[in-house]
Coordinates of C-alpha atoms in Angstrom, one line a residue:
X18 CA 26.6 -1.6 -3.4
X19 CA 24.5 1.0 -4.9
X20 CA 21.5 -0.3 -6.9
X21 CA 20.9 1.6 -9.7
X22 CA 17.1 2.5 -10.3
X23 CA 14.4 3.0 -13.2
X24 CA 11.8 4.7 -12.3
X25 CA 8.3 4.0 -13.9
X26 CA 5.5 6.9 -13.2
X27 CA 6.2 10.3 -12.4
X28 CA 3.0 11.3 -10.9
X29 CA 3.1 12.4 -7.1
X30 CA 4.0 9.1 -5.8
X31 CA 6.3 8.6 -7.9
X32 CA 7.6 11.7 -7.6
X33 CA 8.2 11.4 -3.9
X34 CA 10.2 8.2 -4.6
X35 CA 12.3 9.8 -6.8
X36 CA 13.0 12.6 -3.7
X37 CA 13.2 9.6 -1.5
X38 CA 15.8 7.5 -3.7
X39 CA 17.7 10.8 -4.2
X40 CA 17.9 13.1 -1.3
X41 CA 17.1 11.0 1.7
X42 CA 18.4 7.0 1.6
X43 CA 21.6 5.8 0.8
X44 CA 22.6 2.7 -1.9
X45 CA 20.4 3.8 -4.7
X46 CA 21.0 5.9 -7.8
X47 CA 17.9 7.1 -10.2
X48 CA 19.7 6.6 -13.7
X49 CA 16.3 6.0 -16.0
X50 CA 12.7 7.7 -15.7
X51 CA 9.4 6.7 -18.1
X52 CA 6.2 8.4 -18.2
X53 CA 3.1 8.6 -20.7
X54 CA 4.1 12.3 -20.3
X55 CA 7.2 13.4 -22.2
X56 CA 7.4 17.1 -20.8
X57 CA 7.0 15.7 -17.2
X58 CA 9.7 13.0 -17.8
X59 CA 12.6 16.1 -19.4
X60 CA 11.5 17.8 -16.5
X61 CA 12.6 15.1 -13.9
X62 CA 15.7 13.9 -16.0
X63 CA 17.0 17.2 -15.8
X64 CA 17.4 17.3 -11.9
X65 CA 18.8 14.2 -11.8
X66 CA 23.0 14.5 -12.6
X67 CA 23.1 11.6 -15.0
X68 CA 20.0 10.2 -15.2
X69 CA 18.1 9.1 -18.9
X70 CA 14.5 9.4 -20.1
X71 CA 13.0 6.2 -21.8
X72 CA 10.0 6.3 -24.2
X73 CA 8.4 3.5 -22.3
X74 CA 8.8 1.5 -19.5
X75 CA 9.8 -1.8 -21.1
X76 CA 12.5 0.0 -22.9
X77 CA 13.8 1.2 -19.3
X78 CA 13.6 -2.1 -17.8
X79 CA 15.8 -3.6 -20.8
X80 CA 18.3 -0.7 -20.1
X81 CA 21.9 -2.6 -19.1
X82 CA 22.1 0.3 -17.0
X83 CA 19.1 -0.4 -14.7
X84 CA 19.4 -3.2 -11.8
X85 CA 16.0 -3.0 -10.4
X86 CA 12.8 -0.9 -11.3
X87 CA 9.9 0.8 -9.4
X88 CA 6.7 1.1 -10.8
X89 CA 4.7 3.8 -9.7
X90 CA 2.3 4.2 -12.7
X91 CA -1.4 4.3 -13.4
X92 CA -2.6 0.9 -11.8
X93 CA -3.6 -0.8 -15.1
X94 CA -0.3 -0.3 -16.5
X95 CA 1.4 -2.6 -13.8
X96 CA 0.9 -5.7 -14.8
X97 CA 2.7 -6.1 -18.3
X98 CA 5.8 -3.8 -16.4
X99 CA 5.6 -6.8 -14.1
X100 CA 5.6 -9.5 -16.5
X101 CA 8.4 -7.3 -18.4
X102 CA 10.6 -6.8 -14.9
X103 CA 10.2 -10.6 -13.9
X104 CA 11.4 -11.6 -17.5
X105 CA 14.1 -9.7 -17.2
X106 CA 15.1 -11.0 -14.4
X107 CA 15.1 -7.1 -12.4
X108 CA 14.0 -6.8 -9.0
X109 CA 10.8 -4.4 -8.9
X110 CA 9.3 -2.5 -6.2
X111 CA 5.3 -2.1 -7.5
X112 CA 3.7 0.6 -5.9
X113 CA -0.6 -0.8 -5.0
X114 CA -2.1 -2.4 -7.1
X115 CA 0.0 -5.3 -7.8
X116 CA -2.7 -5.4 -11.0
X117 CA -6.4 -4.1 -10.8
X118 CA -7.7 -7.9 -11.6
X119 CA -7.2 -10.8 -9.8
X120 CA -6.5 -12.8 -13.3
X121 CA -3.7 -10.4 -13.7
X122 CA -2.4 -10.7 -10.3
X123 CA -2.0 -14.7 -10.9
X124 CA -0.5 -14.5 -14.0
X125 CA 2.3 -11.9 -12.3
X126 CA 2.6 -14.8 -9.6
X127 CA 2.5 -17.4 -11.7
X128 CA 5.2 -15.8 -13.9
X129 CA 7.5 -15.2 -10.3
X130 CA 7.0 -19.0 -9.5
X131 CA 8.3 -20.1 -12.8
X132 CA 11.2 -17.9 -12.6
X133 CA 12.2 -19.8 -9.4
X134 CA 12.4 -16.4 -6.7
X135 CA 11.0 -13.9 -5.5
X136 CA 11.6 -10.2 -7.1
X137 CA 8.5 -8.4 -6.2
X138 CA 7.9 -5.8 -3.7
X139 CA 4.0 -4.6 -3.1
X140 CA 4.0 -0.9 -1.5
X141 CA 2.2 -1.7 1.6
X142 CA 4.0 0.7 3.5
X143 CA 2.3 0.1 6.7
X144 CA 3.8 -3.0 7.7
X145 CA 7.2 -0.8 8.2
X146 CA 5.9 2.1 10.2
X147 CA 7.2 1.7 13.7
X148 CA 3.7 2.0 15.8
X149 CA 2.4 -0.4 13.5
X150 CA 5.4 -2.9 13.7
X151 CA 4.9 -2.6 17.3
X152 CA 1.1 -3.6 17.7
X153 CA 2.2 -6.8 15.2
X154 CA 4.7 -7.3 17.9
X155 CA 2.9 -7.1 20.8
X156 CA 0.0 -9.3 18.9
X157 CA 2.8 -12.2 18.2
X158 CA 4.5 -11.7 21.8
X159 CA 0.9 -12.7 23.3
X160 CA 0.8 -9.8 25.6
X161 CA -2.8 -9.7 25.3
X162 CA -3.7 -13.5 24.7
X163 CA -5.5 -14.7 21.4
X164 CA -6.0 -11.7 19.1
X165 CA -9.9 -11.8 18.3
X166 CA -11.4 -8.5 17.0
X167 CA -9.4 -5.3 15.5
X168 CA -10.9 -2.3 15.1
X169 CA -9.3 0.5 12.4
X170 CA -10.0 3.7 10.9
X171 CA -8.8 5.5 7.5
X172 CA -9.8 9.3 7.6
X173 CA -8.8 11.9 5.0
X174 CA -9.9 15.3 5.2
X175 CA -10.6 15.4 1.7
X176 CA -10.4 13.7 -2.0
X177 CA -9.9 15.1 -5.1
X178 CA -13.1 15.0 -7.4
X179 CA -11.8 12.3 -9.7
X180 CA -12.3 9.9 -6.4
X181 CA -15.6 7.3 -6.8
X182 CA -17.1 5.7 -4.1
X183 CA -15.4 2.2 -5.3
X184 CA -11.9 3.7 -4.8
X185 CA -13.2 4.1 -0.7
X186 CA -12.9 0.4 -1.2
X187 CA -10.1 -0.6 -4.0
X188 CA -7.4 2.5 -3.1
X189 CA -8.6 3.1 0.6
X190 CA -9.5 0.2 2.4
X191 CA -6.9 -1.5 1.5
X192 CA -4.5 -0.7 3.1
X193 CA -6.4 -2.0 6.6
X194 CA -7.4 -5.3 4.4
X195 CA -3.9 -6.0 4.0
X196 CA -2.6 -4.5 7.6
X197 CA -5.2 -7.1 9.1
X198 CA -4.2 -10.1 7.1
X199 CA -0.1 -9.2 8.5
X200 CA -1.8 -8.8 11.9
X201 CA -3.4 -12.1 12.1
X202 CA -1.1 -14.1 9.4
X203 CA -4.4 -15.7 8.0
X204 CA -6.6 -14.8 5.5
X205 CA -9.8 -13.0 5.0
X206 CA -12.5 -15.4 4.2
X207 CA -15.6 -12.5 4.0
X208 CA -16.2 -9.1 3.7
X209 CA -19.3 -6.4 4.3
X210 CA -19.7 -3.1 3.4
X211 CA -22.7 -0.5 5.1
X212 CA -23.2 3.0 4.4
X213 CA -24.2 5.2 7.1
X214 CA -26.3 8.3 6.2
X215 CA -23.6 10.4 3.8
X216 CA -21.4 12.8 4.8
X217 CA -23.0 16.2 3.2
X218 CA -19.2 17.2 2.3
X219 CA -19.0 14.0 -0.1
X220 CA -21.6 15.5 -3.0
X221 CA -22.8 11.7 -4.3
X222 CA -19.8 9.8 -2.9
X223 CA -21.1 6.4 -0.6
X224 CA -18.9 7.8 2.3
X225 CA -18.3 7.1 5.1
X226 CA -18.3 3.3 4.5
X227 CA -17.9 0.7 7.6
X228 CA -16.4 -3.0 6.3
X229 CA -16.9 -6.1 8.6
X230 CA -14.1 -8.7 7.3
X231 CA -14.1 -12.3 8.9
X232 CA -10.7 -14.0 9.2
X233 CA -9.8 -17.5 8.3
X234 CA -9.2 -18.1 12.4
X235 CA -12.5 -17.1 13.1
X236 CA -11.8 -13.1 14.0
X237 CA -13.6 -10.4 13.2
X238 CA -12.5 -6.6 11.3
X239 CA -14.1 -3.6 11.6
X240 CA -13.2 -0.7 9.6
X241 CA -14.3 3.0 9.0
X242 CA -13.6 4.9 6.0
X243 CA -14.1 8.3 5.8
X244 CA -12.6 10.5 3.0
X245 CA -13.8 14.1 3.7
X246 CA -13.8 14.1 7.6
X247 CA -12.5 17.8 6.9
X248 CA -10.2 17.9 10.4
X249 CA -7.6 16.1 9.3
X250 CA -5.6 12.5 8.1
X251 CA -6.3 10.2 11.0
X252 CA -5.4 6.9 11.0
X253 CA -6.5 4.1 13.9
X254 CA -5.9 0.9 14.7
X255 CA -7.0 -1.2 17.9
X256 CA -6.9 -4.7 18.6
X257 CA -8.6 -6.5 21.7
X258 CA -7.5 -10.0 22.8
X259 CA -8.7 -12.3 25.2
X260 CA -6.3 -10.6 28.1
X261 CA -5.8 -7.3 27.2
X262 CA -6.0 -4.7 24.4
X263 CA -3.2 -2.9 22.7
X264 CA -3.2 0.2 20.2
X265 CA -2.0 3.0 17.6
X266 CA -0.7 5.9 19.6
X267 CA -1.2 9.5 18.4
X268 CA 1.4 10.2 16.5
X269 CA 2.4 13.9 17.8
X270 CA 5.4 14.0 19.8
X271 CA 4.4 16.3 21.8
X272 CA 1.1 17.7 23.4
X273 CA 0.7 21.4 23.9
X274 CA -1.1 22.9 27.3
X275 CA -1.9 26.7 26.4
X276 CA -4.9 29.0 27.7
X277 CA -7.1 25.7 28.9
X278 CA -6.6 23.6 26.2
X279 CA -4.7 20.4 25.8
X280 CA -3.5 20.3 22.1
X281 CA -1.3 17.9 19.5
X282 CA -1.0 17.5 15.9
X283 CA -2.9 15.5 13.6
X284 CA -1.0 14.8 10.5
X285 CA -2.6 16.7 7.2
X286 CA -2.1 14.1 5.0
X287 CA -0.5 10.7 4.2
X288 CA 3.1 11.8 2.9
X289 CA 3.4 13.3 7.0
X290 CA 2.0 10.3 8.7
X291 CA 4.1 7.9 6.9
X292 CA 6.8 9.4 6.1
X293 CA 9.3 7.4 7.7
X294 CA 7.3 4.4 6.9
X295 CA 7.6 4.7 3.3
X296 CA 11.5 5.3 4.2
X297 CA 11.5 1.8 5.4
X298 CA 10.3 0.0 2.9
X299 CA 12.7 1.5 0.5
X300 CA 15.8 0.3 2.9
X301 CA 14.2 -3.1 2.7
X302 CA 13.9 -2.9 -0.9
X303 CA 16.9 -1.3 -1.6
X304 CA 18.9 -4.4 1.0
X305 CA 17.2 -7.1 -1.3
X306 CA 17.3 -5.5 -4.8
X307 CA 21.2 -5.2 -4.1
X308 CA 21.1 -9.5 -3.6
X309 CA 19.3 -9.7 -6.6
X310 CA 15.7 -10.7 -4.8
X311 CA 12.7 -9.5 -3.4
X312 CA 11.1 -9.3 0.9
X313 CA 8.8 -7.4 2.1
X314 CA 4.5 -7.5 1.1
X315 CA 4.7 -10.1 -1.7
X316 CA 3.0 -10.8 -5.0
X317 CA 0.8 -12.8 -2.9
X318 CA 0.1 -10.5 -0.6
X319 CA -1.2 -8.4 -3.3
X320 CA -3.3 -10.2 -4.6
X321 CA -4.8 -11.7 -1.7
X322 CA -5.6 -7.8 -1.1
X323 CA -6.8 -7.4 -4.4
X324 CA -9.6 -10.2 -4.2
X325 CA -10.8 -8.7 -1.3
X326 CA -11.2 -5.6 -2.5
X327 CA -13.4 -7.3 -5.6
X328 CA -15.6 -8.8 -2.6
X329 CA -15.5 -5.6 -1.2
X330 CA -17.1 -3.6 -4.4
X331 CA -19.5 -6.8 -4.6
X332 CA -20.7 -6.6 -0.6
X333 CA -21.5 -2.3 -1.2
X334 CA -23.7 -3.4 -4.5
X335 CA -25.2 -6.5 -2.9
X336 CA -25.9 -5.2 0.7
X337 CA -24.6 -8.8 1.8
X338 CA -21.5 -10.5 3.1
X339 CA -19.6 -11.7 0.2
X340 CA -16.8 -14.5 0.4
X341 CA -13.4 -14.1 -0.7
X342 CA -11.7 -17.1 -2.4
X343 CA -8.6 -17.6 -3.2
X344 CA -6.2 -20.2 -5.3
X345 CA -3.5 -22.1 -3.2
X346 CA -1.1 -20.3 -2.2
X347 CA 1.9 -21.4 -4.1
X348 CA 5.3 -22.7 -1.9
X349 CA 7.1 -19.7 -2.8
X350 CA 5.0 -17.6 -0.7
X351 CA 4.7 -19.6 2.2

């Protein structure tokens, strides 16, 4: 079955998705594009054979034509294309945030419970790169006994100058907050943020930041941020058990011996170190979309991100650890 696709947000995410849905994976069709930018949109329509430009997003979802959407808009915007998509009955893939508040996250998974299944991807694309997959299974296997401390790192080379020191937290860390809630299958109940003396590159930025997350099982998190480390985009992940330790590989295929030095690639940015990841998550989509449905990071899953990441912005302000609480998790989710 091919899935036929609207496509919310044109920006470069979205963009990439479009490329993705297009040129690279098989099963889906792009048939309707929306943006708050009518130039951009024509532009995009016109490369795709057959495709439609809609004046707004809920106009596109409530096109016969479109079977499942993907939202990859401004953040604020996602929740009433939510609401719209779930009313409809469409299966949406919702690039992070599922909503930039956690009162709007509930009401998106209070609106999926009533409609009785899941139709909501979150675009938590780490969960379907391979050398992350493969530290979850080595976790779950008990290769290296009781998981009990992970240690990560996010570093960018750079940020553009609309970036705030919040987003280190809210667009940033949260991709380890959620990676170490799949890793452990628990919760975080706590969260810390320190600031070490500023990187001179980050003009008035808080960066680099270091979070300390507790898990509901009694773990501990560690994470570094650092968004203008200059060399490169390096991402890290490590976690230590009571038997062993197990952790993210570089990912260059190859290293390169020449005139004394040992040498491999570190990626330039996050479109080349997950490329294949974000692959994934659109077969997975794509496979449930075509039944109608929804797997993958839930609803749930983002919000439970999303409350951390309100702890988070409260734990940099308050120099303290701040506790993360969340409503019961509803049967759907479980």
């Amino acid at each position: 079955m091919t899935v036929k696709v609207g496509v919310i947000g044109t920006g470069m995410i979205g963009l990439d998705h479009i490329r993705r849905l297009t040129e690279v994976l098989a099963g889906a069709r792009v048939v309707a594009v929306s943006d708050i930018n009518p130039e951009r949109v024509a532009a995009v329509v016109e490369r795709i054979p057959g495709a439609r430009a809609y004046p707004t997003g809920e106009a596109l979802i409530d096109a016969a034509d479109v079977d499942a959407v993907l939202i990859a808009s401004w953040g604020p915007t996602h929740e009433a294309y939510l609401l719209h998509a779930i009313k409809a009955g469409k299966p949406v893939f919702c690039e992070k945030p599922l909503a930039t508040t956690q009162e709007a996250c509930v009401r998106v998974i209070d609106a999926e419970v009533a409609h009785g299944k899941r139709l909501v991807q979150v675009g938590f694309m780490r969960r379907f790169d391979h050398a992350y997959r493969v530290l979850k299974d080595t976790v779950t296997s008990g290769a290296i006994g009781a998981p009990l401390l992970y240690h990560a790192a996010h570093r960018n080379p750079s940020v553009p100058d609309t970036y705030t020191s919040d987003m280190a937290i809210i667009d940033t860390l949260v991709h380890d907050i959620d990676v170490a809630r799949w890793l452990f299958d628990e919760e975080v109940t706590g969260i810390a943020i320190r600031a070490p003396r500023a990187n001179s590159k980050g003009g008035i930025l808080r960066d680099p930041i270091f979070a300390l997350m507790d898990m509901a099982g009694g773990a501990l998190v560690t994470v570094e941020v650092s968004v203008n480390i200059d060399y490169a985009y390096d991402i890290r992940g490590e976690m230590s058990g009571e038997s062993g330790t197990v952790e993210l590989a570089e990912s260059n295929a190859v290293v390169v011996k020449s005139k004394g030095v040992a040498a491999g690639r570190v990626p330039a940015d996050w479109r080349e170190r997950f490329i294949t990841a974000y692959d994934e998550e659109f077969r997975a989509w794509l496979a449930a979309a075509a039944q109608g449905t929804a797997t993958g990071p839930s609803a749930w899953d983002g919000y439970a991100a999303q409350a951390v990441c309100d702890a988070g912005v409260r734990a940099a302000a308050s120099g303290e650890i701040e506790p993360v609480r969340l409503r019961e998790r509803p049967g759907l989710y479980q």
